[in-house]
Amino acid sequence: MKNILVVDDDPEALDFATFVLAPRHEVRTVASVGQCRAELQTRKPDLILLDAMISDLGDGLELTKELKAHPDTHAIPVVMITNVNRVYDYREEIDASYFPHDRWLDKPVKANVLLKTVEELLARDNAPDELPPRRRP
């Protein structure tokens, strides 16, 4: 069972993520960037679901840059969840080196899409760094 940290200031989004993921994973939820930082001090998650526009405009974006720049958290997969793309799809404009993340999901997220995304990233995280040598017949 993997440990998922959900960071969102919308209680319904936290409840939804918990409902979808809790049957397969341990789910912890926080409602602010500050709470996320505090939670990361106690236990590192296997994956983070993060609202791109939590609290103030851009707080999720800034937190992701911090996470990916820090040696203790850089390898944790981060899934950005946002509904901003309905107005302006800024993903097209942001360079990956400026804004590192592992996957985008648009709100409202469908349960099957959320679960599939989480499972894919966790499987990738558990993949061996090198494939074993092939045996010759």
PDB file of N, CA, C and O in Angstrom, residues 8-18 29 31:
ATOM      1  N   ASP A   8      -5.008  20.224  -1.445  1.00  0.00           N
ATOM      2  CA  ASP A   8      -6.047  20.996  -2.134  1.00  0.00           C
ATOM      3  C   ASP A   8      -6.832  21.785  -1.098  1.00  0.00           C
ATOM      4  O   ASP A   8      -7.091  21.274  -0.009  1.00  0.00           O
ATOM      5  N   ASP A   9      -7.207  23.012  -1.436  1.00  0.00           N
ATOM      6  CA  ASP A   9      -7.982  23.826  -0.500  1.00  0.00           C
ATOM      7  C   ASP A   9      -9.491  23.635  -0.672  1.00  0.00           C
ATOM      8  O   ASP A   9     -10.279  24.271   0.014  1.00  0.00           O
ATOM      9  N   ASP A  10      -9.884  22.733  -1.547  1.00  0.00           N
ATOM     10  CA  ASP A  10     -11.296  22.428  -1.771  1.00  0.00           C
ATOM     11  C   ASP A  10     -11.635  21.129  -1.029  1.00  0.00           C
ATOM     12  O   ASP A  10     -11.156  20.053  -1.414  1.00  0.00           O
ATOM     13  N   PRO A  11     -12.456  21.202   0.032  1.00  0.00           N
ATOM     14  CA  PRO A  11     -12.792  19.986   0.794  1.00  0.00           C
ATOM     15  C   PRO A  11     -13.421  18.886  -0.060  1.00  0.00           C
ATOM     16  O   PRO A  11     -13.180  17.702   0.179  1.00  0.00           O
ATOM     17  N   GLU A  12     -14.205  19.267  -1.071  1.00  0.00           N
ATOM     18  CA  GLU A  12     -14.817  18.257  -1.941  1.00  0.00           C
ATOM     19  C   GLU A  12     -13.759  17.518  -2.755  1.00  0.00           C
ATOM     20  O   GLU A  12     -13.866  16.311  -2.970  1.00  0.00           O
ATOM     21  N   ALA A  13     -12.730  18.224  -3.192  1.00  0.00           N
ATOM     22  CA  ALA A  13     -11.650  17.581  -3.943  1.00  0.00           C
ATOM     23  C   ALA A  13     -10.875  16.612  -3.053  1.00  0.00           C
ATOM     24  O   ALA A  13     -10.495  15.522  -3.496  1.00  0.00           O
ATOM     25  N   LEU A  14     -10.656  16.999  -1.800  1.00  0.00           N
ATOM     26  CA  LEU A  14      -9.978  16.115  -0.852  1.00  0.00           C
ATOM     27  C   LEU A  14     -10.803  14.859  -0.594  1.00  0.00           C
ATOM     28  O   LEU A  14     -10.273  13.742  -0.589  1.00  0.00           O
ATOM     29  N   ASP A  15     -12.105  15.049  -0.403  1.00  0.00           N
ATOM     30  CA  ASP A  15     -13.003  13.906  -0.168  1.00  0.00           C
ATOM     31  C   ASP A  15     -13.035  12.976  -1.385  1.00  0.00           C
ATOM     32  O   ASP A  15     -13.021  11.751  -1.248  1.00  0.00           O
ATOM     33  N   PHE A  16     -13.102  13.564  -2.578  1.00  0.00           N
ATOM     34  CA  PHE A  16     -13.151  12.774  -3.806  1.00  0.00           C
ATOM     35  C   PHE A  16     -11.883  11.933  -3.960  1.00  0.00           C
ATOM     36  O   PHE A  16     -11.947  10.734  -4.222  1.00  0.00           O
ATOM     37  N   ALA A  17     -10.719  12.559  -3.802  1.00  0.00           N
ATOM     38  CA  ALA A  17      -9.455  11.834  -3.941  1.00  0.00           C
ATOM     39  C   ALA A  17      -9.355  10.713  -2.904  1.00  0.00           C
ATOM     40  O   ALA A  17      -8.911   9.604  -3.219  1.00  0.00           O
ATOM     41  N   THR A  18      -9.789  10.997  -1.686  1.00  0.00           N
ATOM     42  CA  THR A  18      -9.764   9.977  -0.639  1.00  0.00           C
ATOM     43  C   THR A  18     -10.690   8.817  -0.998  1.00  0.00           C
ATOM     44  O   THR A  18     -10.310   7.644  -0.884  1.00  0.00           O
ATOM     45  N   THR A  29      -4.470  13.979   3.618  1.00  0.00           N
ATOM     46  CA  THR A  29      -4.910  15.208   2.959  1.00  0.00           C
ATOM     47  C   THR A  29      -4.514  16.427   3.777  1.00  0.00           C
ATOM     48  O   THR A  29      -4.513  16.385   5.006  1.00  0.00           O
ATOM     49  N   ALA A  31      -4.806  21.023   3.408  1.00  0.00           N
ATOM     50  CA  ALA A  31      -5.539  22.063   2.692  1.00  0.00           C
ATOM     51  C   ALA A  31      -4.720  23.321   2.415  1.00  0.00           C
ATOM     52  O   ALA A  31      -5.280  24.331   2.008  1.00  0.00           O
TER      53      ALA A  31
END
